[in-house]
PDB file of C-alpha atoms in Angstrom:
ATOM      1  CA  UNK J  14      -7.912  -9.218  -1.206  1.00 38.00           C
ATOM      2  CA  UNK J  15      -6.577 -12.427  -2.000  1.00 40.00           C
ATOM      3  CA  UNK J  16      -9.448 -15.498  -2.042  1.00 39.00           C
ATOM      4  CA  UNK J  17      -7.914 -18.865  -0.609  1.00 46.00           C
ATOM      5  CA  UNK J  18      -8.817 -21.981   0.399  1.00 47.00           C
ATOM      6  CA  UNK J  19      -7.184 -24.122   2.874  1.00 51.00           C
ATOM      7  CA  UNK J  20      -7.971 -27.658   4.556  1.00 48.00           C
ATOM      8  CA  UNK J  21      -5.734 -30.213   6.454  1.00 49.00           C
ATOM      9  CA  UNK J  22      -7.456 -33.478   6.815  1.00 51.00           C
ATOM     10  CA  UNK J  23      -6.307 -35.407   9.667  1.00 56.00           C
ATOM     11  CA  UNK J  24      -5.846 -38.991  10.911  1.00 56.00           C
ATOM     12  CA  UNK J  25      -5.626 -39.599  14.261  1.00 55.00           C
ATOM     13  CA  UNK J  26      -3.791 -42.771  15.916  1.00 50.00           C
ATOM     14  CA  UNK J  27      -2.401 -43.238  19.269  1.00 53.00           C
ATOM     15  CA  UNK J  28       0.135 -41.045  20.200  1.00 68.00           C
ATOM     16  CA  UNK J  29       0.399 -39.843  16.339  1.00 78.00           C
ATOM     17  CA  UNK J  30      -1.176 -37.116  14.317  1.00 84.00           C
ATOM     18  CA  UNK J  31      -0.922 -37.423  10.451  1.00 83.00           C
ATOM     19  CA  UNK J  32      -2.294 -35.270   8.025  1.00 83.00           C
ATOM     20  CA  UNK J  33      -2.466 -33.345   4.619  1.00 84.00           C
ATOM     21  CA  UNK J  34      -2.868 -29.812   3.632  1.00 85.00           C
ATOM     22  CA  UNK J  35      -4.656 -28.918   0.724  1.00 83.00           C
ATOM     23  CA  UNK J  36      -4.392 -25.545  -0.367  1.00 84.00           C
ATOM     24  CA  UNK J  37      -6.581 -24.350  -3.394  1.00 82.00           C
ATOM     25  CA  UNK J  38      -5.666 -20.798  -4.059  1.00 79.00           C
ATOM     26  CA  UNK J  39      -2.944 -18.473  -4.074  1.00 81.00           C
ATOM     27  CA  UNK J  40      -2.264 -17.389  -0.711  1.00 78.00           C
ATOM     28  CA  UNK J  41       0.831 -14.978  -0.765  1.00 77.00           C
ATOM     29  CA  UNK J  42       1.385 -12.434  -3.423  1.00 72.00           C
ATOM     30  CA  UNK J  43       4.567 -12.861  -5.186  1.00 62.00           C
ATOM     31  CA  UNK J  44       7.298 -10.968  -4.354  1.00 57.00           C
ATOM     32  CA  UNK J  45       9.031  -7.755  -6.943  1.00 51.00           C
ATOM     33  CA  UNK J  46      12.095  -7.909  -7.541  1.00 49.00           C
ATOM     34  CA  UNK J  47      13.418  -4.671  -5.126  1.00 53.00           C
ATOM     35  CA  UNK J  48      15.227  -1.657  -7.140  1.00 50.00           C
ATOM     36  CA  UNK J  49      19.218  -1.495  -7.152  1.00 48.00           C
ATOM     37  CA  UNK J  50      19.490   1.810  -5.125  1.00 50.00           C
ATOM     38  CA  UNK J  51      18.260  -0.326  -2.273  1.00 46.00           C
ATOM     39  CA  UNK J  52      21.392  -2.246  -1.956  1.00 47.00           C
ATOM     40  CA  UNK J  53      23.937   0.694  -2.768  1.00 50.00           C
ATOM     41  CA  UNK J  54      25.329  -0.397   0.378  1.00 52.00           C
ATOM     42  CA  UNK J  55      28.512  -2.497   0.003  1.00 57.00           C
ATOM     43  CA  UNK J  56      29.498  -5.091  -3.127  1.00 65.00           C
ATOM     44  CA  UNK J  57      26.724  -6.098  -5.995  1.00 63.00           C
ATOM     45  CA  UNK J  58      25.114  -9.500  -4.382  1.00 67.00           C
ATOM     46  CA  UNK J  59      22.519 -11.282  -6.293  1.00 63.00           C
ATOM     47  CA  UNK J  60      19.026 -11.282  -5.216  1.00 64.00           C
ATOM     48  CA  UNK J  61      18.309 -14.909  -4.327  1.00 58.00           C
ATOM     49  CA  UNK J  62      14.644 -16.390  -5.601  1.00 57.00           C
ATOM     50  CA  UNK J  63      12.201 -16.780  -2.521  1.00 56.00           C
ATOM     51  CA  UNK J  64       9.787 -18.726  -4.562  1.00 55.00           C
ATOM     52  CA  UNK J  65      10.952 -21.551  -6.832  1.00 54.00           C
ATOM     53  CA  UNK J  66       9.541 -21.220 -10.403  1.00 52.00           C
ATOM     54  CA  UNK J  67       7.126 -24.434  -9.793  1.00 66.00           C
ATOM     55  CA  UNK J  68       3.694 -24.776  -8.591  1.00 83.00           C
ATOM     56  CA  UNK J  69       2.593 -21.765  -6.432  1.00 85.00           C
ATOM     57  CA  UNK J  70       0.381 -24.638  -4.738  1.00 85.00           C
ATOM     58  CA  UNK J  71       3.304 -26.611  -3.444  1.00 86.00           C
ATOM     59  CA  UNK J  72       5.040 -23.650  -2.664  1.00 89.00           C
ATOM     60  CA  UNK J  73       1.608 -22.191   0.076  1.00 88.00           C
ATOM     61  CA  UNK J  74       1.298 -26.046   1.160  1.00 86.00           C
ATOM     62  CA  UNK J  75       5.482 -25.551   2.498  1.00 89.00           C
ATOM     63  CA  UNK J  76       4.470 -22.692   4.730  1.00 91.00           C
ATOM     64  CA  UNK J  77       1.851 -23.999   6.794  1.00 93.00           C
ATOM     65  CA  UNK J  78       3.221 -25.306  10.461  1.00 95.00           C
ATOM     66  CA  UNK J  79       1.108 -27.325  12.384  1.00 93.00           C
ATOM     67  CA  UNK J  80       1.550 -27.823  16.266  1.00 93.00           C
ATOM     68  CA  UNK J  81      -0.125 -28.651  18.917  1.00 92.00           C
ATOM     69  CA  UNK J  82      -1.354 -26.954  22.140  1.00 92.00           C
ATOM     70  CA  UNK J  83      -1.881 -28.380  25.572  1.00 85.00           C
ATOM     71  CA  UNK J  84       0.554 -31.075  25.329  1.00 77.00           C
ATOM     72  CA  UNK J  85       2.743 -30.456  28.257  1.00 75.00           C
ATOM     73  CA  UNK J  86       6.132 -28.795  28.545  1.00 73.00           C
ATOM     74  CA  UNK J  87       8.572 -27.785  25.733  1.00 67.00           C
ATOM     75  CA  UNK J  88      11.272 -30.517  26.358  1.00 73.00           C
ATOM     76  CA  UNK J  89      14.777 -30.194  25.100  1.00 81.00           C
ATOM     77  CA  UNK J  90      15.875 -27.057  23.688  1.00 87.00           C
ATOM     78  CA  UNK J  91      17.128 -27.115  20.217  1.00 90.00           C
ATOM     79  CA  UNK J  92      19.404 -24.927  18.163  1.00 93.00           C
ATOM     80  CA  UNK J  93      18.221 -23.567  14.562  1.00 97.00           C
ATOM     81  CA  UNK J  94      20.017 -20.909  11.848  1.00 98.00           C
ATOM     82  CA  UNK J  95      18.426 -18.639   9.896  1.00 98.00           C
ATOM     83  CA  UNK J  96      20.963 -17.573   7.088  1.00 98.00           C
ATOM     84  CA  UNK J  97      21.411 -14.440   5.633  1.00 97.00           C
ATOM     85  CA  UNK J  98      22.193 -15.390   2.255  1.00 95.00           C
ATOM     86  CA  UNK J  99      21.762 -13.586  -1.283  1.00 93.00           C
ATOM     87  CA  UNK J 100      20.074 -11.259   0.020  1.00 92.00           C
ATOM     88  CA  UNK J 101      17.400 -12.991   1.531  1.00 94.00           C
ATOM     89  CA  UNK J 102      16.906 -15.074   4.270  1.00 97.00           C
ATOM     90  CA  UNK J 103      17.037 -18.853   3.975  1.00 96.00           C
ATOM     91  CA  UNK J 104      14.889 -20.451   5.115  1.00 95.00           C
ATOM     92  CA  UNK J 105      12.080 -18.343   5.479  1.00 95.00           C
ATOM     93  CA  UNK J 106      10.684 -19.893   8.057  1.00 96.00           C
ATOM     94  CA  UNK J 107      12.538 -21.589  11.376  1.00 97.00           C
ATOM     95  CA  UNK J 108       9.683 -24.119  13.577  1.00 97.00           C
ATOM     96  CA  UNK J 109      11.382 -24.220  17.404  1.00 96.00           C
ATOM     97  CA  UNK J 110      10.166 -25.362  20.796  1.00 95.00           C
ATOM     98  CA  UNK J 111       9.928 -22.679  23.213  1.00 95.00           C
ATOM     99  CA  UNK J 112      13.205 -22.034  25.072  1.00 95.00           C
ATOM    100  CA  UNK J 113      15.380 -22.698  21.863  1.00 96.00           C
ATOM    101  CA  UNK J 114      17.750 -20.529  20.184  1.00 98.00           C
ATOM    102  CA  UNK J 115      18.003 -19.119  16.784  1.00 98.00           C
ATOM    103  CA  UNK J 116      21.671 -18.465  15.316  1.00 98.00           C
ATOM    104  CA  UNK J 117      22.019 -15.530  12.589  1.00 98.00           C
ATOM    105  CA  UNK J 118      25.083 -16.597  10.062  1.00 98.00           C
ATOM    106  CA  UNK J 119      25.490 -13.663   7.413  1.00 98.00           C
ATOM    107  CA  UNK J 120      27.060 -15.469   4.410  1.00 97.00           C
ATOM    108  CA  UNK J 121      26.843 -12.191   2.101  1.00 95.00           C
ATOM    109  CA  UNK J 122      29.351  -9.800   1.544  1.00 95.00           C
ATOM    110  CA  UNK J 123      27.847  -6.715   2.558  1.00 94.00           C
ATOM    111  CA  UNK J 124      26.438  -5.748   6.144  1.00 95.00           C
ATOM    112  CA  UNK J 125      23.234  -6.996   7.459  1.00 96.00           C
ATOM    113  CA  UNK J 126      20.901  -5.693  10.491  1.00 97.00           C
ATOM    114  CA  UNK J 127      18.847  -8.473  11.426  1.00 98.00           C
ATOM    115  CA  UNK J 128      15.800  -7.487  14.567  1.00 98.00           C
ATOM    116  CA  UNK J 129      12.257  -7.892  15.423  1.00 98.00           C
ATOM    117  CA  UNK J 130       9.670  -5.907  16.588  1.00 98.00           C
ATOM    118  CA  UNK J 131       7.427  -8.613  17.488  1.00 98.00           C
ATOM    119  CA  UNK J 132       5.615  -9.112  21.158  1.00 97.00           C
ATOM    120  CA  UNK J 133       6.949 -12.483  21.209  1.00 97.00           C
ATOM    121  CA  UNK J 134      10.260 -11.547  21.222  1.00 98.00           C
ATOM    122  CA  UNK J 135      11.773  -7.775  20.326  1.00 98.00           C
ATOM    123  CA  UNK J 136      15.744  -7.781  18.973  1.00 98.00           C
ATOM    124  CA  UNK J 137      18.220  -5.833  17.267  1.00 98.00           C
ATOM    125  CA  UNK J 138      20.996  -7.580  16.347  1.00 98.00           C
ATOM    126  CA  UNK J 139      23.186  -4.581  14.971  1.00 97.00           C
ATOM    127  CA  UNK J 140      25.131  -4.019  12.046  1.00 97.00           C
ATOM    128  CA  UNK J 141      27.709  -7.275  10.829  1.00 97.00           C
ATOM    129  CA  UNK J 142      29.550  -8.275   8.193  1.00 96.00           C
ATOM    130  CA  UNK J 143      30.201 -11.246   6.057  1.00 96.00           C
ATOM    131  CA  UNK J 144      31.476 -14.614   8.197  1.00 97.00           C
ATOM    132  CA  UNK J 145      29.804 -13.465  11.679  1.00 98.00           C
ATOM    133  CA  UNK J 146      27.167 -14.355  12.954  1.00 98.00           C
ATOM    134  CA  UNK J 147      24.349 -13.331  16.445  1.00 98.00           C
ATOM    135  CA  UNK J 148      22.377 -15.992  18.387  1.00 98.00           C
ATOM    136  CA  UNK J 149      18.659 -14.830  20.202  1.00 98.00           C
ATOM    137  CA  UNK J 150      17.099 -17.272  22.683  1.00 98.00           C
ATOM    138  CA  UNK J 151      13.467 -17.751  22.915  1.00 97.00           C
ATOM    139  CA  UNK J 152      12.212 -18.187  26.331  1.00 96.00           C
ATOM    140  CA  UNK J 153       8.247 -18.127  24.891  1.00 95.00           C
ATOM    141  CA  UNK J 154       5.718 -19.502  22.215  1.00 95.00           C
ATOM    142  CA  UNK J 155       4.618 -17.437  19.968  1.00 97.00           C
ATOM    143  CA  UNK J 156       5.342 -15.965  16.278  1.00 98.00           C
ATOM    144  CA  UNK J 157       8.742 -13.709  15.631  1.00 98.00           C
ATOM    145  CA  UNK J 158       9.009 -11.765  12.307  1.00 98.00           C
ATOM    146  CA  UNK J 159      12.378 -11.175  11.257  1.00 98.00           C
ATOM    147  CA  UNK J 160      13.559  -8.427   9.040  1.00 97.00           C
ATOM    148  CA  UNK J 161      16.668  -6.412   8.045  1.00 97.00           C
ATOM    149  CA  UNK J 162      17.133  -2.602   8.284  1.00 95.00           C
ATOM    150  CA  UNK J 163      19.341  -2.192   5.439  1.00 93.00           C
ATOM    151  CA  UNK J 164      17.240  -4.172   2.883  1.00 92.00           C
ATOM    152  CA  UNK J 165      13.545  -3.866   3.287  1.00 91.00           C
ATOM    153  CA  UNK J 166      12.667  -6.581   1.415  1.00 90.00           C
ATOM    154  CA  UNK J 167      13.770  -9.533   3.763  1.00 94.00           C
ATOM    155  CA  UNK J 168      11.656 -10.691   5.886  1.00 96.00           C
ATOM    156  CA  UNK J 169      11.316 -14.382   7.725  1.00 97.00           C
ATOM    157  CA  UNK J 170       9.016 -15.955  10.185  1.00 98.00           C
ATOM    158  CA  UNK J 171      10.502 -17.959  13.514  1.00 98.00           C
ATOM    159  CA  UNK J 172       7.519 -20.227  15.429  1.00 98.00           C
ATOM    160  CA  UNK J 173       8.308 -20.890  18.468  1.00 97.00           C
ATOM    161  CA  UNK J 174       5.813 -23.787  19.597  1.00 95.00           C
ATOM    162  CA  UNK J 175       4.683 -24.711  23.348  1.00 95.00           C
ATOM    163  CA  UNK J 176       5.963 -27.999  22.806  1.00 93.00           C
ATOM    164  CA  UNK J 177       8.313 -30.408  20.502  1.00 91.00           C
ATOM    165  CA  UNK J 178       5.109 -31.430  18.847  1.00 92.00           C
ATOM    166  CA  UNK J 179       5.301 -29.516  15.810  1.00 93.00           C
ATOM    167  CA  UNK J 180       5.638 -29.846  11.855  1.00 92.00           C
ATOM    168  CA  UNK J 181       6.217 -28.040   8.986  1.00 93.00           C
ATOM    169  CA  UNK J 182       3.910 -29.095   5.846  1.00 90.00           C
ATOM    170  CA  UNK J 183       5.938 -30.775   2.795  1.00 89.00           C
ATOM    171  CA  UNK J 184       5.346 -29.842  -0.871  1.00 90.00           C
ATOM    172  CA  UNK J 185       2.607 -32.748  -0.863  1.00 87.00           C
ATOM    173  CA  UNK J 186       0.975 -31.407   2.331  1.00 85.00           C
ATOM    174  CA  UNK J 187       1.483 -34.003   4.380  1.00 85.00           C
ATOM    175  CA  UNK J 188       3.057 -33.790   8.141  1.00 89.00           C
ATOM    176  CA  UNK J 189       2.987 -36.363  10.864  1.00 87.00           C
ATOM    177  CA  UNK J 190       3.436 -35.513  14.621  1.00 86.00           C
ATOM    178  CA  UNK J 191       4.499 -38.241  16.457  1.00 83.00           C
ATOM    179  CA  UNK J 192       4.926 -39.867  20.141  1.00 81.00           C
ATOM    180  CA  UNK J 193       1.969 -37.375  21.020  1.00 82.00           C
ATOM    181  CA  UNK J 194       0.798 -38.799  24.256  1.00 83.00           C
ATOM    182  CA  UNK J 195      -3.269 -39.582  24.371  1.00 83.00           C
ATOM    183  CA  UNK J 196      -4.855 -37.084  25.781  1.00 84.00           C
ATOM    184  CA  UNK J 197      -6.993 -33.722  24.693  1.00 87.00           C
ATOM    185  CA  UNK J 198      -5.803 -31.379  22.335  1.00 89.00           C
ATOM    186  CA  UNK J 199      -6.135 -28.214  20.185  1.00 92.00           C
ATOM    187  CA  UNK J 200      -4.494 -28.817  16.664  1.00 91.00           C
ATOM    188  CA  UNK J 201      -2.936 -25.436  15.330  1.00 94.00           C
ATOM    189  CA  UNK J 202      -2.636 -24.854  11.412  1.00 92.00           C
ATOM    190  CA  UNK J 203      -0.664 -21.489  11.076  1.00 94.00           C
ATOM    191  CA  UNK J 204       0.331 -19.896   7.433  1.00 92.00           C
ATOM    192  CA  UNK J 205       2.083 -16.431   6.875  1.00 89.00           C
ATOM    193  CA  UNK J 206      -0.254 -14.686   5.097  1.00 88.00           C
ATOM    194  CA  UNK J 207      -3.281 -16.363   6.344  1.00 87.00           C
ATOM    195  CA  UNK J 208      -2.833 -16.620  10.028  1.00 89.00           C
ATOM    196  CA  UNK J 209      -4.060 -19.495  12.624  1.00 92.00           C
ATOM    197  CA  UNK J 210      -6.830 -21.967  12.306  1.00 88.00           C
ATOM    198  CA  UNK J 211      -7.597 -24.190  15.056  1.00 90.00           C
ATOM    199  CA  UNK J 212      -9.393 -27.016  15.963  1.00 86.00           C
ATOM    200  CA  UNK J 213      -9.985 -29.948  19.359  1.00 87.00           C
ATOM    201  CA  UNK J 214      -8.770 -33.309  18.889  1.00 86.00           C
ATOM    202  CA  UNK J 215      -8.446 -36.251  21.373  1.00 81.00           C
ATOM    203  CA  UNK J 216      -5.758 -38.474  21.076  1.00 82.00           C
ATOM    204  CA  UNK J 217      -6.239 -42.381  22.434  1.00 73.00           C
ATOM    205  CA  UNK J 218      -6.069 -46.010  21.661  1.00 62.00           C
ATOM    206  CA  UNK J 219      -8.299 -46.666  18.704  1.00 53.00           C
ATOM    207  CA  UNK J 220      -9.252 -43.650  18.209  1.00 55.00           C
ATOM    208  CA  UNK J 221      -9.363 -42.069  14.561  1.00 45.00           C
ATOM    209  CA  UNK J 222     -10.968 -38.843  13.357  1.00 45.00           C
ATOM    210  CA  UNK J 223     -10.722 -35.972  11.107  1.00 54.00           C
ATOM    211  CA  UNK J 224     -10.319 -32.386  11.233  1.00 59.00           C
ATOM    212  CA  UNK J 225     -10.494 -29.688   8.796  1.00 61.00           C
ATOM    213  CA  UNK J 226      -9.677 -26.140   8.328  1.00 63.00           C
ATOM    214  CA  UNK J 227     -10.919 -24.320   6.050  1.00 62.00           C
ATOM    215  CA  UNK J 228      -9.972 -20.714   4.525  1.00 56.00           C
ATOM    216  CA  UNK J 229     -11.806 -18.837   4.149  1.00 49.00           C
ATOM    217  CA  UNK J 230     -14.686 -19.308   6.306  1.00 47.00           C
ATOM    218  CA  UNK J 231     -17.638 -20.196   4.721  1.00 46.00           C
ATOM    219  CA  UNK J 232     -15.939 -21.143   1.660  1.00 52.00           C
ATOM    220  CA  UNK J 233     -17.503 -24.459   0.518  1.00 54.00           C
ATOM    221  CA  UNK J 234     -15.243 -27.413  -0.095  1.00 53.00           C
TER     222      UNK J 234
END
């Protein structure tokens, strides 16, 4: 069982939320190289790296999204892509509003199957080759895993938020969410491997506070 520690301290300021997250242990375990006979299908393609050879620390700090619930409607759809590339998928994980779309460009030279059996959202986008590409919309918040049928080992995350208030944690830590309008909120920290963590703010003139999450529970700062 892996032991980890995670906080996000946050300053609050009228219609922005700024904050760091600190992460103090390994969260994810590191990925094994697969075995050739799992890619027998099609051309040799090199297996990209999913985690840079640099501080594991920076690396768990990159996967945390923060969002925010109770903050009205969606807003404007966007458009994201989520490459199949090297064997992989890149990036790993795609942060959309609810009723965006995700586009599936596979820039490999062998086939790809990309689908989901998630409650979010369930797909199966078939087999393709190199230079096309499938788009899935996503009418509702929630978390999508993405994976491949013909190579095990991929595997990606799409967040689909409530709202367009949403970040994805730099190398640092740090995120901002801006233009949030005052009012009362629930602050969501979400990581791959350790799940959600949540916690009430209120947003208003003057107002500044700080919130922390911590993981594991009753792990002491």
């Amino acid at each position: 069982m892996i032991a980890a520690a995670l906080f996000a301290s946050l300053v609050l300021h009228a219609g922005s939320v700024e904050g760091t997250i600190i992460i103090k242990r390994r969260l994810t375990k590191r990925n094994v190289t697969p075995t050739v006979a799992a890619y027998q299908r099609g051309p040799a393609v090199p297996l990209g790296i999913a985690e840079p050879d640099e501080d594991p620390l920076s690396f768990e700090r990159s996967r945390v999204v923060i969002y925010v619930e109770g903050a009205g409607p969606a807003g404007a759809p966007a458009t994201a892509t989520l490459e199949q590339r090297d064997r992989r998928f890149a990036p790993e994980i795609v942060v959309i509003p609810a009723g965006s779309s995700v586009s599936f460009p596979n820039l490999d030279p062998i086939f790809h199957n990309v689908f989901s059996l998630s409650k979010t959202k369930s797909f199966d986008l078939g087999n393709y080759p190199k230079g096309q590409s499938r788009t899935v919309a996503f009418p509702e918040p929630g978390i999508v895993f993405v994976n491949c049928h013909l190579h095990p080992n991929m595997a990606a995350a799409i967040v689909v938020t409530p709202n367009k208030w949403s970040a994805q944690a730099g190398r640092d830590g740090r995120f901002v969410l801006k233009d949030l309008p005052p009012g009362k909120y629930e602050v969501v920290a979400w990581h791959k491997a350790a799940g959600y963590f949540r916690k009430k703010i209120v947003v208003g003139a003057g107002v500044t506070g700080d919130v922390d999450f911590l993981i594991p529970l009753g792990e002491k700062k």
